[in-house]
Amino acid sequence: MSALICGSLAFDTITNFHGRFKEQILPEQIHILNVSFLVPTLRREFGGCAGNIAYTLKLLGGEPLVMAALGADGQDYLDRLRSWGVTTEYVRAVPHSYTAQAIIMTDVDNNQITAFHPGAMQFAHENEVQPREDLKLAIIAPDGREAMLDHAEQLATAGVPFIFDPGQGLPMFTSDELKRFVSLATWVALNDYEAKLLTERTGQSLETLSRSHLQGIVVTLGAEGCEVWTQGEVERVPGVKASAVVDPTGCGDAFRGALLYGLERGWSLKRCVELGNRVGAIKIACNGPQNHTLDRAALGLE
């Protein structure tokens, strides 16, 4: 069975600031902000949430279907997806645009500042979800605004359960639109900041949101683990200590790849989250969002 991953494919330019953002930004001068950060290191990586999620899901033994858009400069990414044995039938080429680009800067506390050019992602709504017998579930990850709205409706019409994972795209949507996403979704996945924003925008607490048709809300808390909300009750699932903290870029996507893997197999949400925490701890010890390796036997998957 397959999992449809609706989201972005992007090239990431990743840099490191060997200091703390909070020590360089004066809150009382924020209205005239003019700062520069020295970043001695720079790498270019394959990224975008759809590609990152698909990478981990494939490593775990899942079958990702990527629905995304690439620009005229995207051939290398197509080749990369195909090298994993992933079909690119739902990856649209947009010849008059660049592939989405993210410039990510990380400080010593693993805080990040990101500049993002959407490029071809703005045309992702031209892809349409089609019913197919082997499609078991899906995820709506950060993508073009219109694409996220359309794909959620199309998945619901097709009867495909999906995770609503708005990520950094959450501020694009109104209160009514966010309520609509939640009403269509089967699960919701957020980090703790996004969870606070969602509750503010909808005027509903996580407890209230979870007392619904939803089968669960997952809130990631970084190294502290996760909260799992089901029918108004919350359970804390502890984090997994990483062997090293090298690069947080893509940790949330690696977690979501594991979440999809478990849900596709009918696991309990807690078991899915436990695997996600282990995979996230492995990913953070590696540079880039698509360079980690997984030992399926060590993870208890063989």
mmCIF file of C-alpha atoms in Angstrom:
data_model
loop_
_atom_site.group_PDB
_atom_site.id
_atom_site.type_symbol
_atom_site.label_atom_id
_atom_site.label_comp_id
_atom_site.label_asym_id
_atom_site.label_seq_id
_atom_site.Cartn_x
_atom_site.Cartn_y
_atom_site.Cartn_z
ATOM 1 C CA MET A 1 0.000 0.000 0.000
ATOM 2 C CA SER A 2 1.102 3.556 -0.686
ATOM 3 C CA ALA A 3 1.088 6.866 1.178
ATOM 4 C CA LEU A 4 0.546 10.078 -0.781
ATOM 5 C CA ILE A 5 2.779 12.941 0.314
ATOM 6 C CA CYS A 6 1.485 16.332 -0.792
ATOM 7 C CA GLY A 7 4.077 19.013 -0.150
ATOM 8 C CA SER A 8 7.111 20.857 -1.403
ATOM 9 C CA LEU A 9 10.289 19.764 -3.129
ATOM 10 C CA ALA A 10 13.017 22.325 -2.573
ATOM 11 C CA PHE A 11 16.709 22.957 -2.609
ATOM 12 C CA ASP A 12 18.015 23.918 0.830
ATOM 13 C CA THR A 13 20.971 26.213 1.359
ATOM 14 C CA ILE A 14 22.006 25.501 4.947
ATOM 15 C CA THR A 15 24.295 27.748 6.987
ATOM 16 C CA ASN A 16 25.397 27.899 10.619
ATOM 17 C CA PHE A 17 25.764 30.965 12.811
ATOM 18 C CA HIS A 18 28.264 30.272 15.589
ATOM 19 C CA GLY A 19 26.428 32.475 18.063
ATOM 20 C CA ARG A 20 22.930 33.098 19.413
ATOM 21 C CA PHE A 21 20.290 35.033 17.516
ATOM 22 C CA LYS A 22 18.891 36.382 20.783
ATOM 23 C CA GLU A 23 22.219 38.057 21.547
ATOM 24 C CA GLN A 24 22.244 39.884 18.199
ATOM 25 C CA ILE A 25 18.658 41.138 18.068
ATOM 26 C CA LEU A 26 17.710 43.995 20.395
ATOM 27 C CA PRO A 27 13.993 43.739 21.190
ATOM 28 C CA GLU A 28 13.653 47.471 21.816
ATOM 29 C CA GLN A 29 15.103 48.179 18.347
ATOM 30 C CA ILE A 30 13.048 45.650 16.424
ATOM 31 C CA HIS A 31 11.304 48.441 14.498
ATOM 32 C CA ILE A 32 14.628 49.330 12.834
ATOM 33 C CA LEU A 33 16.012 45.819 12.553
ATOM 34 C CA ASN A 34 19.218 45.671 10.516
ATOM 35 C CA VAL A 35 21.377 42.682 11.370
ATOM 36 C CA SER A 36 23.993 40.552 9.656
ATOM 37 C CA PHE A 37 25.108 37.073 10.711
ATOM 38 C CA LEU A 38 28.499 35.617 9.783
ATOM 39 C CA VAL A 39 27.933 32.052 8.552
ATOM 40 C CA PRO A 40 31.295 30.332 7.914
ATOM 41 C CA THR A 41 29.743 27.113 6.605
ATOM 42 C CA LEU A 42 27.376 26.609 3.678
ATOM 43 C CA ARG A 43 25.865 23.488 2.123
ATOM 44 C CA ARG A 44 23.286 22.858 -0.578
ATOM 45 C CA GLU A 45 20.972 19.950 0.098
ATOM 46 C CA PHE A 46 17.901 18.334 -1.407
ATOM 47 C CA GLY A 47 14.971 19.320 0.779
ATOM 48 C CA GLY A 48 11.344 20.329 0.911
ATOM 49 C CA CYS A 49 8.971 18.555 3.252
ATOM 50 C CA ALA A 50 7.585 16.140 0.635
ATOM 51 C CA GLY A 51 11.042 14.976 -0.392
ATOM 52 C CA ASN A 52 12.235 14.731 3.205
ATOM 53 C CA ILE A 53 9.204 12.775 4.384
ATOM 54 C CA ALA A 54 9.412 10.456 1.384
ATOM 55 C CA TYR A 55 13.111 9.820 2.026
ATOM 56 C CA THR A 56 12.533 8.561 5.569
ATOM 57 C CA LEU A 57 9.373 6.647 4.688
ATOM 58 C CA LYS A 58 11.257 4.821 1.930
ATOM 59 C CA LEU A 59 14.160 4.024 4.296
ATOM 60 C CA LEU A 60 11.685 2.463 6.715
ATOM 61 C CA GLY A 61 10.234 0.267 3.978
ATOM 62 C CA GLY A 62 7.171 2.299 3.027
ATOM 63 C CA GLU A 63 5.958 3.220 -0.448
ATOM 64 C CA PRO A 64 5.757 7.004 -0.790
ATOM 65 C CA LEU A 65 3.930 8.725 -3.633
ATOM 66 C CA VAL A 66 5.184 12.300 -3.955
ATOM 67 C CA MET A 67 2.789 14.964 -5.244
ATOM 68 C CA ALA A 68 4.737 18.200 -5.794
ATOM 69 C CA ALA A 69 6.053 20.664 -8.356
ATOM 70 C CA LEU A 70 9.621 21.270 -9.580
ATOM 71 C CA GLY A 71 11.034 24.090 -11.660
ATOM 72 C CA ALA A 72 13.210 24.081 -14.774
ATOM 73 C CA ASP A 73 16.221 23.361 -12.545
ATOM 74 C CA GLY A 74 14.647 20.257 -10.992
ATOM 75 C CA GLN A 75 16.066 17.399 -13.068
ATOM 76 C CA ASP A 76 18.587 16.441 -10.382
ATOM 77 C CA TYR A 77 15.768 16.088 -7.885
ATOM 78 C CA LEU A 78 13.749 13.906 -10.260
ATOM 79 C CA ASP A 79 16.800 11.686 -10.732
ATOM 80 C CA ARG A 80 17.263 11.489 -6.971
ATOM 81 C CA LEU A 81 13.671 10.401 -6.323
ATOM 82 C CA ARG A 82 13.908 7.771 -9.025
ATOM 83 C CA SER A 83 17.173 6.488 -7.555
ATOM 84 C CA TRP A 84 15.219 5.534 -4.410
ATOM 85 C CA GLY A 85 12.709 3.617 -6.514
ATOM 86 C CA VAL A 86 10.040 6.307 -5.967
ATOM 87 C CA THR A 87 7.666 7.060 -8.827
ATOM 88 C CA THR A 88 7.607 10.656 -10.061
ATOM 89 C CA GLU A 89 4.284 10.397 -11.895
ATOM 90 C CA TYR A 90 2.757 13.052 -9.608
ATOM 91 C CA VAL A 91 5.686 15.462 -9.746
ATOM 92 C CA ARG A 92 4.795 18.341 -12.073
ATOM 93 C CA ALA A 93 7.524 20.168 -14.011
ATOM 94 C CA VAL A 94 7.008 23.944 -14.243
ATOM 95 C CA PRO A 95 9.405 25.121 -16.979
ATOM 96 C CA HIS A 96 9.005 28.870 -16.395
ATOM 97 C CA SER A 97 9.916 28.779 -12.707
ATOM 98 C CA TYR A 98 12.715 27.827 -10.342
ATOM 99 C CA THR A 99 12.354 24.962 -7.904
ATOM 100 C CA ALA A 100 11.452 26.202 -4.424
ATOM 101 C CA GLN A 101 14.489 27.413 -2.497
ATOM 102 C CA ALA A 102 15.011 27.574 1.279
ATOM 103 C CA ILE A 103 17.905 29.435 2.886
ATOM 104 C CA ILE A 104 18.206 28.168 6.453
ATOM 105 C CA MET A 105 20.426 29.631 9.174
ATOM 106 C CA THR A 106 20.872 27.789 12.488
ATOM 107 C CA ASP A 107 22.415 29.191 15.673
ATOM 108 C CA VAL A 108 24.200 27.313 18.477
ATOM 109 C CA ASP A 109 20.891 26.790 20.314
ATOM 110 C CA ASN A 110 19.394 25.153 17.188
ATOM 111 C CA ASN A 111 17.081 28.113 16.599
ATOM 112 C CA GLN A 112 16.516 28.686 12.896
ATOM 113 C CA ILE A 113 15.779 31.611 10.602
ATOM 114 C CA THR A 114 14.571 30.627 7.133
ATOM 115 C CA ALA A 115 14.006 32.590 3.935
ATOM 116 C CA PHE A 116 11.842 30.712 1.451
ATOM 117 C CA HIS A 117 11.194 31.318 -2.256
ATOM 118 C CA PRO A 118 8.203 29.186 -3.324
ATOM 119 C CA GLY A 119 8.974 29.081 -7.044
ATOM 120 C CA ALA A 120 7.285 26.135 -8.736
ATOM 121 C CA MET A 121 5.467 25.301 -5.513
ATOM 122 C CA GLN A 122 3.009 28.074 -6.402
ATOM 123 C CA PHE A 123 1.739 25.827 -9.206
ATOM 124 C CA ALA A 124 1.367 22.673 -7.104
ATOM 125 C CA HIS A 125 -2.433 23.049 -7.174
ATOM 126 C CA GLU A 126 -2.313 22.014 -10.824
ATOM 127 C CA ASN A 127 -1.721 18.480 -9.539
ATOM 128 C CA GLU A 128 -5.001 16.767 -8.701
ATOM 129 C CA VAL A 129 -5.491 13.858 -6.319
ATOM 130 C CA GLN A 130 -6.953 10.888 -8.180
ATOM 131 C CA PRO A 131 -8.480 7.837 -6.469
ATOM 132 C CA ARG A 132 -6.335 4.720 -6.689
ATOM 133 C CA GLU A 133 -6.810 1.337 -5.076
ATOM 134 C CA ASP A 134 -3.382 1.104 -3.453
ATOM 135 C CA LEU A 135 -3.600 4.506 -1.728
ATOM 136 C CA LYS A 136 -4.119 3.941 1.991
ATOM 137 C CA LEU A 137 -3.472 7.357 3.532
ATOM 138 C CA ALA A 138 -1.892 10.735 2.848
ATOM 139 C CA ILE A 139 -0.369 13.808 4.400
ATOM 140 C CA ILE A 140 -0.992 17.467 3.571
ATOM 141 C CA ALA A 141 2.385 19.034 4.341
ATOM 142 C CA PRO A 142 3.491 22.648 3.682
ATOM 143 C CA ASP A 143 2.965 23.485 0.012
ATOM 144 C CA GLY A 144 1.393 26.207 -2.085
ATOM 145 C CA ARG A 145 -1.639 27.713 -0.333
ATOM 146 C CA GLU A 146 -4.107 26.770 -3.069
ATOM 147 C CA ALA A 147 -2.610 23.291 -3.376
ATOM 148 C CA MET A 148 -3.073 22.574 0.332
ATOM 149 C CA LEU A 149 -6.693 23.702 0.241
ATOM 150 C CA ASP A 150 -7.495 21.788 -2.945
ATOM 151 C CA HIS A 151 -5.693 18.583 -2.027
ATOM 152 C CA ALA A 152 -7.419 18.393 1.358
ATOM 153 C CA GLU A 153 -10.808 18.607 -0.334
ATOM 154 C CA GLN A 154 -9.812 16.092 -3.011
ATOM 155 C CA LEU A 155 -8.530 13.583 -0.461
ATOM 156 C CA ALA A 156 -11.723 13.890 1.564
ATOM 157 C CA THR A 157 -13.836 13.394 -1.556
ATOM 158 C CA ALA A 158 -11.775 10.320 -2.449
ATOM 159 C CA GLY A 159 -12.235 8.942 1.068
ATOM 160 C CA VAL A 160 -8.508 8.898 1.804
ATOM 161 C CA PRO A 161 -7.631 9.565 5.476
ATOM 162 C CA PHE A 162 -4.885 12.142 5.852
ATOM 163 C CA ILE A 163 -2.654 13.967 8.301
ATOM 164 C CA PHE A 164 -2.998 17.742 8.305
ATOM 165 C CA ASP A 165 0.548 19.037 8.848
ATOM 166 C CA PRO A 166 0.509 22.795 8.134
ATOM 167 C CA GLY A 167 4.010 23.502 9.462
ATOM 168 C CA GLN A 168 5.335 26.951 8.710
ATOM 169 C CA GLY A 169 2.492 27.426 6.232
ATOM 170 C CA LEU A 170 -0.083 27.678 9.007
ATOM 171 C CA PRO A 171 -0.159 31.525 9.099
ATOM 172 C CA MET A 172 -1.352 31.566 5.449
ATOM 173 C CA PHE A 173 -4.798 30.377 6.450
ATOM 174 C CA THR A 174 -7.782 32.036 8.060
ATOM 175 C CA SER A 175 -9.599 30.695 11.081
ATOM 176 C CA ASP A 176 -12.370 29.238 8.920
ATOM 177 C CA GLU A 177 -9.882 27.598 6.563
ATOM 178 C CA LEU A 178 -8.004 25.989 9.444
ATOM 179 C CA LYS A 179 -11.260 24.714 10.906
ATOM 180 C CA ARG A 180 -12.101 23.246 7.505
ATOM 181 C CA PHE A 181 -8.724 21.472 7.288
ATOM 182 C CA VAL A 182 -9.276 19.958 10.730
ATOM 183 C CA SER A 183 -12.810 18.876 9.825
ATOM 184 C CA LEU A 184 -11.503 16.996 6.783
ATOM 185 C CA ALA A 185 -8.388 15.484 8.369
ATOM 186 C CA THR A 186 -8.076 12.239 10.298
ATOM 187 C CA TRP A 187 -4.995 13.316 12.249
ATOM 188 C CA VAL A 188 -3.243 16.642 12.904
ATOM 189 C CA ALA A 189 0.522 16.985 13.406
ATOM 190 C CA LEU A 190 2.150 20.169 14.732
ATOM 191 C CA ASN A 191 5.124 21.390 16.697
ATOM 192 C CA ASP A 192 4.465 23.209 19.972
ATOM 193 C CA TYR A 193 4.620 26.690 18.386
ATOM 194 C CA GLU A 194 2.239 25.702 15.594
ATOM 195 C CA ALA A 195 -0.107 24.136 18.149
ATOM 196 C CA LYS A 196 -0.353 27.444 20.023
ATOM 197 C CA LEU A 197 -0.978 29.292 16.765
ATOM 198 C CA LEU A 198 -3.661 26.824 15.685
ATOM 199 C CA THR A 199 -5.527 27.170 18.979
ATOM 200 C CA GLU A 200 -5.323 30.969 18.774
ATOM 201 C CA ARG A 201 -6.551 31.044 15.167
ATOM 202 C CA THR A 202 -9.413 28.597 15.707
ATOM 203 C CA GLY A 203 -10.344 29.736 19.212
ATOM 204 C CA GLN A 204 -10.357 26.102 20.332
ATOM 205 C CA SER A 205 -8.016 24.275 22.682
ATOM 206 C CA LEU A 206 -6.239 21.067 21.714
ATOM 207 C CA GLU A 207 -8.493 19.295 24.178
ATOM 208 C CA THR A 208 -11.574 20.593 22.378
ATOM 209 C CA LEU A 209 -10.178 19.963 18.901
ATOM 210 C CA SER A 210 -9.322 16.386 19.823
ATOM 211 C CA ARG A 211 -12.842 15.713 21.161
ATOM 212 C CA SER A 212 -14.076 15.214 17.629
ATOM 213 C CA HIS A 213 -13.863 12.866 14.681
ATOM 214 C CA LEU A 214 -10.047 13.180 14.801
ATOM 215 C CA GLN A 215 -8.157 10.009 15.647
ATOM 216 C CA GLY A 216 -5.414 12.077 17.247
ATOM 217 C CA ILE A 217 -3.387 15.280 17.439
ATOM 218 C CA VAL A 218 0.380 14.964 17.717
ATOM 219 C CA VAL A 219 2.390 17.874 19.104
ATOM 220 C CA THR A 220 6.164 17.524 18.825
ATOM 221 C CA LEU A 221 8.280 19.072 21.586
ATOM 222 C CA GLY A 222 11.795 18.629 20.187
ATOM 223 C CA ALA A 223 14.111 16.724 22.513
ATOM 224 C CA GLU A 224 11.321 16.533 25.103
ATOM 225 C CA GLY A 225 9.321 14.142 22.949
ATOM 226 C CA CYS A 226 5.646 14.557 22.010
ATOM 227 C CA GLU A 227 2.139 15.028 23.273
ATOM 228 C CA VAL A 228 -0.552 12.777 21.869
ATOM 229 C CA TRP A 229 -4.108 14.101 22.189
ATOM 230 C CA THR A 230 -7.042 11.718 21.744
ATOM 231 C CA GLN A 231 -10.625 12.502 22.704
ATOM 232 C CA GLY A 232 -9.662 15.268 25.105
ATOM 233 C CA GLU A 233 -6.946 13.283 26.880
ATOM 234 C CA VAL A 234 -3.213 13.926 26.503
ATOM 235 C CA GLU A 235 -0.328 11.494 26.901
ATOM 236 C CA ARG A 236 3.302 12.574 26.971
ATOM 237 C CA VAL A 237 5.651 10.315 24.988
ATOM 238 C CA PRO A 238 9.261 10.968 26.082
ATOM 239 C CA GLY A 239 11.955 11.898 23.593
ATOM 240 C CA VAL A 240 14.989 9.836 22.645
ATOM 241 C CA LYS A 241 18.447 11.172 23.416
ATOM 242 C CA ALA A 242 20.466 11.727 20.249
ATOM 243 C CA SER A 243 24.041 10.499 19.963
ATOM 244 C CA ALA A 244 24.946 13.995 18.713
ATOM 245 C CA VAL A 245 23.118 17.201 17.874
ATOM 246 C CA VAL A 246 24.453 18.206 14.465
ATOM 247 C CA ASP A 247 21.621 19.652 12.373
ATOM 248 C CA PRO A 248 17.895 19.920 13.215
ATOM 249 C CA THR A 249 16.910 20.601 9.597
ATOM 250 C CA GLY A 250 14.391 17.978 8.523
ATOM 251 C CA CYS A 251 13.899 16.355 11.932
ATOM 252 C CA GLY A 252 10.176 17.065 11.884
ATOM 253 C CA ASP A 253 9.906 15.590 8.391
ATOM 254 C CA ALA A 254 11.793 12.446 9.434
ATOM 255 C CA PHE A 255 9.374 12.117 12.342
ATOM 256 C CA ARG A 256 6.422 12.417 9.966
ATOM 257 C CA GLY A 257 7.867 9.760 7.670
ATOM 258 C CA ALA A 258 7.859 7.398 10.634
ATOM 259 C CA LEU A 259 4.352 8.503 11.587
ATOM 260 C CA LEU A 260 3.088 7.599 8.112
ATOM 261 C CA TYR A 261 4.893 4.260 8.222
ATOM 262 C CA GLY A 262 3.207 3.264 11.465
ATOM 263 C CA LEU A 263 -0.257 4.550 10.561
ATOM 264 C CA GLU A 264 -0.116 2.720 7.244
ATOM 265 C CA ARG A 265 0.376 -0.493 9.213
ATOM 266 C CA GLY A 266 -2.434 0.165 11.653
ATOM 267 C CA TRP A 267 -0.232 0.857 14.672
ATOM 268 C CA SER A 268 -1.484 2.783 17.668
ATOM 269 C CA LEU A 269 -0.674 6.479 17.525
ATOM 270 C CA LYS A 270 1.606 6.137 20.560
ATOM 271 C CA ARG A 271 3.658 3.416 18.851
ATOM 272 C CA CYS A 272 3.932 5.568 15.705
ATOM 273 C CA VAL A 273 5.169 8.497 17.778
ATOM 274 C CA GLU A 274 7.705 6.351 19.605
ATOM 275 C CA LEU A 275 9.202 5.314 16.273
ATOM 276 C CA GLY A 276 9.119 8.942 15.130
ATOM 277 C CA ASN A 277 11.074 10.041 18.201
ATOM 278 C CA ARG A 278 13.735 7.401 17.544
ATOM 279 C CA VAL A 279 14.037 8.334 13.891
ATOM 280 C CA GLY A 280 14.198 12.058 14.712
ATOM 281 C CA ALA A 281 17.057 11.416 17.132
ATOM 282 C CA ILE A 282 18.935 9.580 14.378
ATOM 283 C CA LYS A 283 18.336 12.345 11.834
ATOM 284 C CA ILE A 284 19.509 15.192 14.087
ATOM 285 C CA ALA A 285 22.939 13.532 14.323
ATOM 286 C CA CYS A 286 23.415 14.000 10.544
ATOM 287 C CA ASN A 287 23.850 17.061 8.354
ATOM 288 C CA GLY A 288 20.995 17.795 5.975
ATOM 289 C CA PRO A 289 17.457 16.408 5.804
ATOM 290 C CA GLN A 290 18.166 13.462 3.473
ATOM 291 C CA ASN A 291 21.516 12.014 4.497
ATOM 292 C CA HIS A 292 20.686 9.839 7.509
ATOM 293 C CA THR A 293 20.549 6.060 7.331
ATOM 294 C CA LEU A 294 18.275 3.716 9.265
ATOM 295 C CA ASP A 295 18.851 0.186 10.508
ATOM 296 C CA ARG A 296 15.425 -1.436 10.215
ATOM 297 C CA ALA A 297 16.478 -4.391 12.342
ATOM 298 C CA ALA A 298 17.721 -2.125 15.132
ATOM 299 C CA LEU A 299 14.405 -0.272 14.974
ATOM 300 C CA GLY A 300 12.544 -3.565 15.383
ATOM 301 C CA LEU A 301 11.050 -3.481 11.892
ATOM 302 C CA GLU A 302 12.469 -6.808 10.689
#
